[in-house]
Amino acid sequence: MTNPPPAYGPPVPGYAPAPSLRRPVVVWDLVTTIVLLVVAGAVAVGLTFFAFFLVFASDPCGASTVCDTDRMSAGFFLALLGPGAVTLVAVIVAVVLLVLRRISFWVPIMGILLAVGVWVGGAALVVSGVPGASL
């Protein structure tokens, strides 16, 4: 029976080093995820900017046209705050996956699609509050 090699010093011939318990870093995934997260942030800022223009949907509202202002307000705030919230969640999930060294490039892509979907849903809600209006 042989003794195990010492824990210090050069490796002893005939003994394999202990396998690494961590996954290797996938460089293409890291770079792609970071670039897509920057793009997702820019998309969220753009969608937030364009949400302010949804206020113009209330132009026909007045004495002759009664609008559902509660529905329009809910849609406006959904379009204003939703993309930023979705992007923040996507950033957190992507960072957690990167730390765990899992493939994560798909998270910002899904975040961008979901942020655009939330904005379109908010815009549709705003427009639905104006009788006779359509997208």
Tab-separated table of N, CA and C in Angstrom:
chain	number	residue	atom	x	y	z
A	1	MET	N	0.848	-1.166	0.000
A	1	MET	CA	0.000	0.000	0.000
A	1	MET	C	0.895	1.231	0.000
A	2	THR	N	0.552	2.197	-0.892
A	2	THR	CA	1.379	3.399	-0.986
A	2	THR	C	0.699	4.553	-0.280
A	3	ASN	N	1.498	5.464	0.164
A	3	ASN	CA	0.974	6.659	0.819
A	3	ASN	C	0.583	7.692	-0.237
A	4	PRO	N	-0.454	8.513	0.036
A	4	PRO	CA	-0.824	9.555	-0.926
A	4	PRO	C	0.260	10.617	-0.998
A	5	PRO	N	0.329	11.309	-2.115
A	5	PRO	CA	1.366	12.334	-2.250
A	5	PRO	C	1.110	13.482	-1.275
A	6	PRO	N	2.148	14.195	-0.899
A	6	PRO	CA	1.954	15.321	0.022
A	6	PRO	C	1.142	16.433	-0.651
A	7	ALA	N	0.491	17.248	0.166
A	7	ALA	CA	-0.366	18.317	-0.339
A	7	ALA	C	0.451	19.528	-0.773
A	8	TYR	N	1.718	19.511	-0.578
A	8	TYR	CA	2.592	20.630	-0.939
A	8	TYR	C	3.715	20.115	-1.818
A	9	GLY	N	4.384	21.030	-2.495
A	9	GLY	CA	5.527	20.655	-3.317
A	9	GLY	C	5.117	20.305	-4.738
A	10	PRO	N	6.076	19.884	-5.534
A	10	PRO	CA	5.783	19.556	-6.937
A	10	PRO	C	4.959	18.274	-7.015
A	11	PRO	N	4.216	18.116	-8.119
A	11	PRO	CA	3.414	16.902	-8.252
A	11	PRO	C	4.297	15.659	-8.339
A	12	VAL	N	3.821	14.631	-7.729
A	12	VAL	CA	4.551	13.369	-7.702
A	12	VAL	C	4.157	12.573	-8.940
A	13	PRO	N	5.133	12.042	-9.701
A	13	PRO	CA	4.783	11.243	-10.879
A	13	PRO	C	3.924	10.045	-10.492
A	14	GLY	N	2.930	9.795	-11.324
A	14	GLY	CA	2.052	8.659	-11.080
A	14	GLY	C	0.743	9.053	-10.414
A	15	TYR	N	0.656	10.278	-9.952
A	15	TYR	CA	-0.577	10.747	-9.321
A	15	TYR	C	-1.163	11.864	-10.173
A	16	ALA	N	-2.444	11.766	-10.473
A	16	ALA	CA	-3.113	12.809	-11.263
A	16	ALA	C	-3.550	13.932	-10.320
A	17	PRO	N	-3.484	15.181	-10.799
A	17	PRO	CA	-3.970	16.273	-9.939
A	17	PRO	C	-5.486	16.167	-9.753
A	18	ALA	N	-5.952	16.728	-8.678
A	18	ALA	CA	-7.378	16.682	-8.395
A	18	ALA	C	-8.139	17.443	-9.477
A	19	PRO	N	-9.251	16.898	-9.935
A	19	PRO	CA	-10.013	17.601	-10.968
A	19	PRO	C	-10.627	18.889	-10.405
A	20	SER	N	-10.742	19.885	-11.273
A	20	SER	CA	-11.328	21.150	-10.870
A	20	SER	C	-12.835	20.978	-10.696
A	21	LEU	N	-13.371	21.514	-9.627
A	21	LEU	CA	-14.791	21.387	-9.355
A	21	LEU	C	-15.599	22.472	-10.061
A	22	ARG	N	-14.941	23.506	-10.574
A	22	ARG	CA	-15.633	24.599	-11.250
A	22	ARG	C	-15.643	24.367	-12.748
A	23	ARG	N	-16.705	24.833	-13.364
A	23	ARG	CA	-16.791	24.764	-14.813
A	23	ARG	C	-15.830	25.782	-15.414
A	24	PRO	N	-15.358	25.537	-16.614
A	24	PRO	CA	-14.485	26.531	-17.256
A	24	PRO	C	-15.308	27.726	-17.742
A	25	VAL	N	-14.641	28.867	-17.849
A	25	VAL	CA	-15.297	30.067	-18.354
A	25	VAL	C	-15.464	29.931	-19.864
A	26	VAL	N	-16.668	30.164	-20.350
A	26	VAL	CA	-16.932	30.144	-21.779
A	26	VAL	C	-16.842	31.593	-22.244
A	27	VAL	N	-15.727	31.930	-22.890
A	27	VAL	CA	-15.426	33.321	-23.202
A	27	VAL	C	-16.444	33.905	-24.175
A	28	TRP	N	-16.828	33.169	-25.199
A	28	TRP	CA	-17.776	33.715	-26.176
A	28	TRP	C	-19.110	34.026	-25.513
A	29	ASP	N	-19.520	33.201	-24.562
A	29	ASP	CA	-20.774	33.446	-23.866
A	29	ASP	C	-20.668	34.678	-22.969
A	30	LEU	N	-19.545	34.834	-22.301
A	30	LEU	CA	-19.328	35.995	-21.434
A	30	LEU	C	-19.378	37.288	-22.237
A	31	VAL	N	-18.656	37.335	-23.354
A	31	VAL	CA	-18.622	38.539	-24.184
A	31	VAL	C	-19.993	38.812	-24.801
A	32	THR	N	-20.628	37.790	-25.331
A	32	THR	CA	-21.945	37.953	-25.955
A	32	THR	C	-22.975	38.432	-24.933
A	33	THR	N	-22.947	37.875	-23.741
A	33	THR	CA	-23.904	38.264	-22.710
A	33	THR	C	-23.707	39.714	-22.306
A	34	ILE	N	-22.463	40.135	-22.134
A	34	ILE	CA	-22.195	41.525	-21.742
A	34	ILE	C	-22.656	42.482	-22.828
A	35	VAL	N	-22.356	42.175	-24.083
A	35	VAL	CA	-22.783	43.048	-25.189
A	35	VAL	C	-24.305	43.102	-25.256
A	36	LEU	N	-24.965	41.959	-25.122
A	36	LEU	CA	-26.425	41.930	-25.182
A	36	LEU	C	-27.063	42.628	-23.983
A	37	LEU	N	-26.415	42.592	-22.825
A	37	LEU	CA	-26.947	43.324	-21.672
A	37	LEU	C	-26.867	44.827	-21.891
A	38	VAL	N	-25.800	45.285	-22.539
A	38	VAL	CA	-25.696	46.713	-22.875
A	38	VAL	C	-26.792	47.084	-23.877
A	39	VAL	N	-27.003	46.236	-24.875
A	39	VAL	CA	-28.074	46.483	-25.851
A	39	VAL	C	-29.435	46.478	-25.153
A	40	ALA	N	-29.637	45.559	-24.215
A	40	ALA	CA	-30.910	45.494	-23.483
A	40	ALA	C	-31.130	46.770	-22.671
A	41	GLY	N	-30.078	47.290	-22.077
A	41	GLY	CA	-30.204	48.551	-21.347
A	41	GLY	C	-30.574	49.698	-22.268
A	42	ALA	N	-29.964	49.749	-23.446
A	42	ALA	CA	-30.281	50.807	-24.406
A	42	ALA	C	-31.723	50.675	-24.899
A	43	VAL	N	-32.179	49.459	-25.116
A	43	VAL	CA	-33.565	49.242	-25.549
A	43	VAL	C	-34.526	49.681	-24.445
A	44	ALA	N	-34.209	49.367	-23.198
A	44	ALA	CA	-35.074	49.768	-22.087
A	44	ALA	C	-35.149	51.284	-21.961
A	45	VAL	N	-34.018	51.960	-22.138
A	45	VAL	CA	-34.014	53.427	-22.086
A	45	VAL	C	-34.850	53.992	-23.237
A	46	GLY	N	-34.688	53.430	-24.419
A	46	GLY	CA	-35.468	53.888	-25.572
A	46	GLY	C	-36.960	53.674	-25.383
A	47	LEU	N	-37.340	52.513	-24.874
A	47	LEU	CA	-38.759	52.241	-24.646
A	47	LEU	C	-39.340	53.162	-23.578
A	48	THR	N	-38.549	53.450	-22.551
A	48	THR	CA	-38.995	54.383	-21.522
A	48	THR	C	-39.197	55.775	-22.112
A	49	PHE	N	-38.287	56.187	-22.982
A	49	PHE	CA	-38.422	57.486	-23.644
A	49	PHE	C	-39.687	57.535	-24.493
A	50	PHE	N	-39.932	56.495	-25.271
A	50	PHE	CA	-41.108	56.481	-26.140
A	50	PHE	C	-42.418	56.334	-25.362
A	51	ALA	N	-42.354	55.868	-24.122
A	51	ALA	CA	-43.570	55.765	-23.312
A	51	ALA	C	-44.160	57.142	-23.032
A	52	PHE	N	-43.315	58.156	-22.961
A	52	PHE	CA	-43.830	59.505	-22.706
A	52	PHE	C	-44.729	59.989	-23.847
A	53	PHE	N	-44.525	59.499	-25.032
A	53	PHE	CA	-45.346	59.910	-26.163
A	53	PHE	C	-46.740	59.273	-26.132
A	54	LEU	N	-46.940	58.286	-25.290
A	54	LEU	CA	-48.257	57.671	-25.168
A	54	LEU	C	-49.270	58.633	-24.541
A	55	VAL	N	-48.786	59.672	-23.908
A	55	VAL	CA	-49.682	60.663	-23.320
A	55	VAL	C	-50.509	61.343	-24.406
A	56	PHE	N	-49.959	61.431	-25.615
A	56	PHE	CA	-50.681	62.079	-26.706
A	56	PHE	C	-51.928	61.295	-27.122
A	57	ALA	N	-52.071	60.080	-26.648
A	57	ALA	CA	-53.276	59.313	-26.967
A	57	ALA	C	-54.502	59.933	-26.313
A	58	SER	N	-54.304	60.761	-25.301
A	58	SER	CA	-55.436	61.386	-24.616
A	58	SER	C	-55.894	62.671	-25.296
A	59	ASP	N	-55.308	63.040	-26.431
A	59	ASP	CA	-55.706	64.266	-27.122
A	59	ASP	C	-57.188	64.304	-27.499
A	60	PRO	N	-57.793	63.223	-27.981
A	60	PRO	CA	-59.210	63.317	-28.344
A	60	PRO	C	-60.155	63.332	-27.141
A	61	CYS	N	-59.634	63.077	-25.955
A	61	CYS	CA	-60.487	63.030	-24.772
A	61	CYS	C	-60.944	64.447	-24.416
A	62	GLY	N	-62.173	64.560	-24.062
A	62	GLY	CA	-62.717	65.863	-23.697
A	62	GLY	C	-64.210	65.762	-23.509
A	63	ALA	N	-64.913	66.850	-23.866
A	63	ALA	CA	-66.364	66.902	-23.657
A	63	ALA	C	-67.099	65.910	-24.554
A	64	SER	N	-66.667	65.785	-25.811
A	64	SER	CA	-67.398	64.914	-26.739
A	64	SER	C	-66.967	63.459	-26.637
A	65	THR	N	-65.754	63.198	-26.181
A	65	THR	CA	-65.251	61.830	-26.073
A	65	THR	C	-64.848	61.569	-24.623
A	66	VAL	N	-65.494	60.595	-24.016
A	66	VAL	CA	-65.174	60.243	-22.635
A	66	VAL	C	-64.220	59.056	-22.657
A	67	CYS	N	-63.028	59.265	-22.111
A	67	CYS	CA	-61.992	58.225	-22.112
A	67	CYS	C	-61.908	57.560	-20.745
A	68	ASP	N	-61.431	56.346	-20.747
A	68	ASP	CA	-61.192	55.612	-19.502
A	68	ASP	C	-59.792	55.973	-19.015
A	69	THR	N	-59.710	57.015	-18.198
A	69	THR	CA	-58.393	57.529	-17.782
A	69	THR	C	-57.681	56.571	-16.842
A	70	ASP	N	-58.409	55.781	-16.077
A	70	ASP	CA	-57.750	54.808	-15.202
A	70	ASP	C	-57.024	53.746	-16.029
A	71	ARG	N	-57.674	53.252	-17.059
A	71	ARG	CA	-57.052	52.264	-17.929
A	71	ARG	C	-55.859	52.869	-18.659
A	72	MET	N	-56.012	54.103	-19.113
A	72	MET	CA	-54.913	54.768	-19.823
A	72	MET	C	-53.722	54.999	-18.895
A	73	SER	N	-53.997	55.368	-17.653
A	73	SER	CA	-52.915	55.580	-16.680
A	73	SER	C	-52.181	54.280	-16.375
A	74	ALA	N	-52.942	53.198	-16.211
A	74	ALA	CA	-52.314	51.900	-15.941
A	74	ALA	C	-51.431	51.481	-17.110
A	75	GLY	N	-51.921	51.675	-18.332
A	75	GLY	CA	-51.123	51.333	-19.508
A	75	GLY	C	-49.885	52.202	-19.629
A	76	PHE	N	-50.023	53.491	-19.305
A	76	PHE	CA	-48.878	54.388	-19.375
A	76	PHE	C	-47.796	53.961	-18.396
A	77	PHE	N	-48.176	53.684	-17.152
A	77	PHE	CA	-47.174	53.290	-16.161
A	77	PHE	C	-46.587	51.914	-16.465
A	78	LEU	N	-47.381	51.039	-17.063
A	78	LEU	CA	-46.844	49.741	-17.481
A	78	LEU	C	-45.797	49.927	-18.575
A	79	ALA	N	-46.104	50.783	-19.549
A	79	ALA	CA	-45.147	51.027	-20.633
A	79	ALA	C	-43.939	51.823	-20.149
A	80	LEU	N	-44.121	52.642	-19.125
A	80	LEU	CA	-43.028	53.464	-18.613
A	80	LEU	C	-42.078	52.662	-17.734
A	81	LEU	N	-42.611	51.878	-16.820
A	81	LEU	CA	-41.779	51.191	-15.827
A	81	LEU	C	-41.508	49.721	-16.162
A	82	GLY	N	-42.356	49.111	-16.977
A	82	GLY	CA	-42.221	47.691	-17.275
A	82	GLY	C	-40.917	47.294	-17.948
A	83	PRO	N	-40.501	47.978	-19.023
A	83	PRO	CA	-39.253	47.582	-19.677
A	83	PRO	C	-38.025	47.668	-18.768
A	84	GLY	N	-37.978	48.681	-17.922
A	84	GLY	CA	-36.854	48.793	-16.989
A	84	GLY	C	-36.843	47.673	-15.969
A	85	ALA	N	-38.023	47.318	-15.466
A	85	ALA	CA	-38.114	46.232	-14.493
A	85	ALA	C	-37.733	44.897	-15.119
A	86	VAL	N	-38.208	44.652	-16.331
A	86	VAL	CA	-37.868	43.403	-17.023
A	86	VAL	C	-36.363	43.338	-17.294
A	87	THR	N	-35.779	44.450	-17.704
A	87	THR	CA	-34.340	44.478	-17.984
A	87	THR	C	-33.531	44.274	-16.708
A	88	LEU	N	-33.981	44.851	-15.606
A	88	LEU	CA	-33.289	44.652	-14.331
A	88	LEU	C	-33.300	43.180	-13.926
A	89	VAL	N	-34.438	42.524	-14.090
A	89	VAL	CA	-34.521	41.087	-13.776
A	89	VAL	C	-33.609	40.290	-14.700
A	90	ALA	N	-33.576	40.662	-15.987
A	90	ALA	CA	-32.709	39.955	-16.938
A	90	ALA	C	-31.238	40.122	-16.571
A	91	VAL	N	-30.850	41.312	-16.135
A	91	VAL	CA	-29.457	41.545	-15.725
A	91	VAL	C	-29.116	40.681	-14.514
A	92	ILE	N	-30.000	40.637	-13.541
A	92	ILE	CA	-29.735	39.839	-12.338
A	92	ILE	C	-29.621	38.357	-12.681
A	93	VAL	N	-30.532	37.851	-13.487
A	93	VAL	CA	-30.490	36.428	-13.859
A	93	VAL	C	-29.229	36.126	-14.665
A	94	ALA	N	-28.860	37.020	-15.594
A	94	ALA	CA	-27.659	36.788	-16.407
A	94	ALA	C	-26.404	36.796	-15.550
A	95	VAL	N	-26.322	37.703	-14.599
A	95	VAL	CA	-25.142	37.746	-13.733
A	95	VAL	C	-25.049	36.484	-12.878
A	96	VAL	N	-26.171	36.026	-12.360
A	96	VAL	CA	-26.161	34.789	-11.568
A	96	VAL	C	-25.706	33.614	-12.430
A	97	LEU	N	-26.206	33.526	-13.649
A	97	LEU	CA	-25.784	32.434	-14.528
A	97	LEU	C	-24.314	32.551	-14.901
A	98	LEU	N	-23.827	33.775	-15.098
A	98	LEU	CA	-22.402	33.956	-15.399
A	98	LEU	C	-21.526	33.548	-14.221
A	99	VAL	N	-21.949	33.875	-13.017
A	99	VAL	CA	-21.182	33.493	-11.830
A	99	VAL	C	-21.151	31.974	-11.687
A	100	LEU	N	-22.271	31.339	-12.005
A	100	LEU	CA	-22.324	29.875	-11.945
A	100	LEU	C	-21.677	29.217	-13.165
A	101	ARG	N	-21.225	30.059	-14.102
A	101	ARG	CA	-20.572	29.621	-15.335
A	101	ARG	C	-21.475	28.729	-16.187
A	102	ARG	N	-22.709	29.164	-16.306
A	102	ARG	CA	-23.683	28.517	-17.193
A	102	ARG	C	-23.850	29.363	-18.437
A	103	ILE	N	-24.352	28.782	-19.490
A	103	ILE	CA	-24.610	29.527	-20.723
A	103	ILE	C	-25.728	30.532	-20.436
A	104	SER	N	-25.481	31.811	-20.732
A	104	SER	CA	-26.432	32.851	-20.319
A	104	SER	C	-26.741	33.871	-21.404
A	105	PHE	N	-26.252	33.677	-22.619
A	105	PHE	CA	-26.483	34.679	-23.656
A	105	PHE	C	-27.958	34.816	-24.001
A	106	TRP	N	-28.744	33.796	-23.739
A	106	TRP	CA	-30.153	33.807	-24.091
A	106	TRP	C	-30.973	34.693	-23.157
A	107	VAL	N	-30.476	34.967	-21.965
A	107	VAL	CA	-31.243	35.750	-20.991
A	107	VAL	C	-31.461	37.190	-21.470
A	108	PRO	N	-30.423	37.922	-21.941
A	108	PRO	CA	-30.696	39.276	-22.429
A	108	PRO	C	-31.587	39.292	-23.679
A	109	ILE	N	-31.466	38.279	-24.520
A	109	ILE	CA	-32.328	38.219	-25.708
A	109	ILE	C	-33.787	38.091	-25.281
A	110	MET	N	-34.055	37.201	-24.355
A	110	MET	CA	-35.417	37.041	-23.854
A	110	MET	C	-35.870	38.291	-23.101
A	111	GLY	N	-34.949	38.939	-22.397
A	111	GLY	CA	-35.290	40.173	-21.698
A	111	GLY	C	-35.680	41.284	-22.653
A	112	ILE	N	-34.959	41.405	-23.764
A	112	ILE	CA	-35.285	42.425	-24.765
A	112	ILE	C	-36.668	42.145	-25.352
A	113	LEU	N	-36.918	40.898	-25.725
A	113	LEU	CA	-38.222	40.548	-26.304
A	113	LEU	C	-39.356	40.779	-25.313
A	114	LEU	N	-39.125	40.416	-24.055
A	114	LEU	CA	-40.152	40.611	-23.042
A	114	LEU	C	-40.365	42.088	-22.737
A	115	ALA	N	-39.295	42.886	-22.731
A	115	ALA	CA	-39.429	44.326	-22.490
A	115	ALA	C	-40.237	44.987	-23.603
A	116	VAL	N	-39.959	44.608	-24.838
A	116	VAL	CA	-40.733	45.154	-25.959
A	116	VAL	C	-42.187	44.702	-25.853
A	117	GLY	N	-42.407	43.457	-25.481
A	117	GLY	CA	-43.770	42.958	-25.310
A	117	GLY	C	-44.526	43.685	-24.211
A	118	VAL	N	-43.862	43.971	-23.102
A	118	VAL	CA	-44.499	44.715	-22.011
A	118	VAL	C	-44.841	46.128	-22.470
A	119	TRP	N	-43.937	46.762	-23.217
A	119	TRP	CA	-44.201	48.118	-23.713
A	119	TRP	C	-45.394	48.110	-24.673
A	120	VAL	N	-45.435	47.148	-25.582
A	120	VAL	CA	-46.546	47.073	-26.534
A	120	VAL	C	-47.855	46.803	-25.787
A	121	GLY	N	-47.802	45.968	-24.769
A	121	GLY	CA	-48.997	45.724	-23.963
A	121	GLY	C	-49.476	46.982	-23.257
A	122	GLY	N	-48.546	47.759	-22.710
A	122	GLY	CA	-48.915	49.021	-22.077
A	122	GLY	C	-49.488	50.004	-23.081
A	123	ALA	N	-48.883	50.072	-24.266
A	123	ALA	CA	-49.394	50.970	-25.303
A	123	ALA	C	-50.787	50.541	-25.747
A	124	ALA	N	-51.016	49.251	-25.872
A	124	ALA	CA	-52.339	48.762	-26.243
A	124	ALA	C	-53.363	49.090	-25.169
A	125	LEU	N	-52.957	49.029	-23.920
A	125	LEU	CA	-53.844	49.385	-22.831
A	125	LEU	C	-54.194	50.877	-22.865
A	126	VAL	N	-53.202	51.710	-23.173
A	126	VAL	CA	-53.459	53.144	-23.282
A	126	VAL	C	-54.451	53.410	-24.412
A	127	VAL	N	-54.214	52.812	-25.557
A	127	VAL	CA	-55.073	53.061	-26.713
A	127	VAL	C	-56.471	52.509	-26.492
A	128	SER	N	-56.574	51.409	-25.745
A	128	SER	CA	-57.903	50.834	-25.503
A	128	SER	C	-58.765	51.709	-24.596
A	129	GLY	N	-58.149	52.658	-23.911
A	129	GLY	CA	-58.908	53.573	-23.070
A	129	GLY	C	-59.562	54.698	-23.846
A	130	VAL	N	-59.238	54.840	-25.123
A	130	VAL	CA	-59.814	55.891	-25.970
A	130	VAL	C	-60.845	55.241	-26.877
A	131	PRO	N	-62.124	55.611	-26.754
A	131	PRO	CA	-63.131	54.997	-27.626
A	131	PRO	C	-62.896	55.358	-29.094
A	132	GLY	N	-62.987	54.362	-29.937
A	132	GLY	CA	-62.829	54.587	-31.381
A	132	GLY	C	-61.391	54.612	-31.856
A	133	ALA	N	-60.430	54.495	-30.958
A	133	ALA	CA	-59.022	54.509	-31.358
A	133	ALA	C	-58.554	53.092	-31.645
A	134	SER	N	-57.544	52.972	-32.493
A	134	SER	CA	-56.958	51.659	-32.775
A	134	SER	C	-55.475	51.849	-33.058
A	135	LEU	N	-54.740	50.773	-32.891
A	135	LEU	CA	-53.288	50.817	-33.134
A	135	LEU	C	-52.978	50.799	-34.595
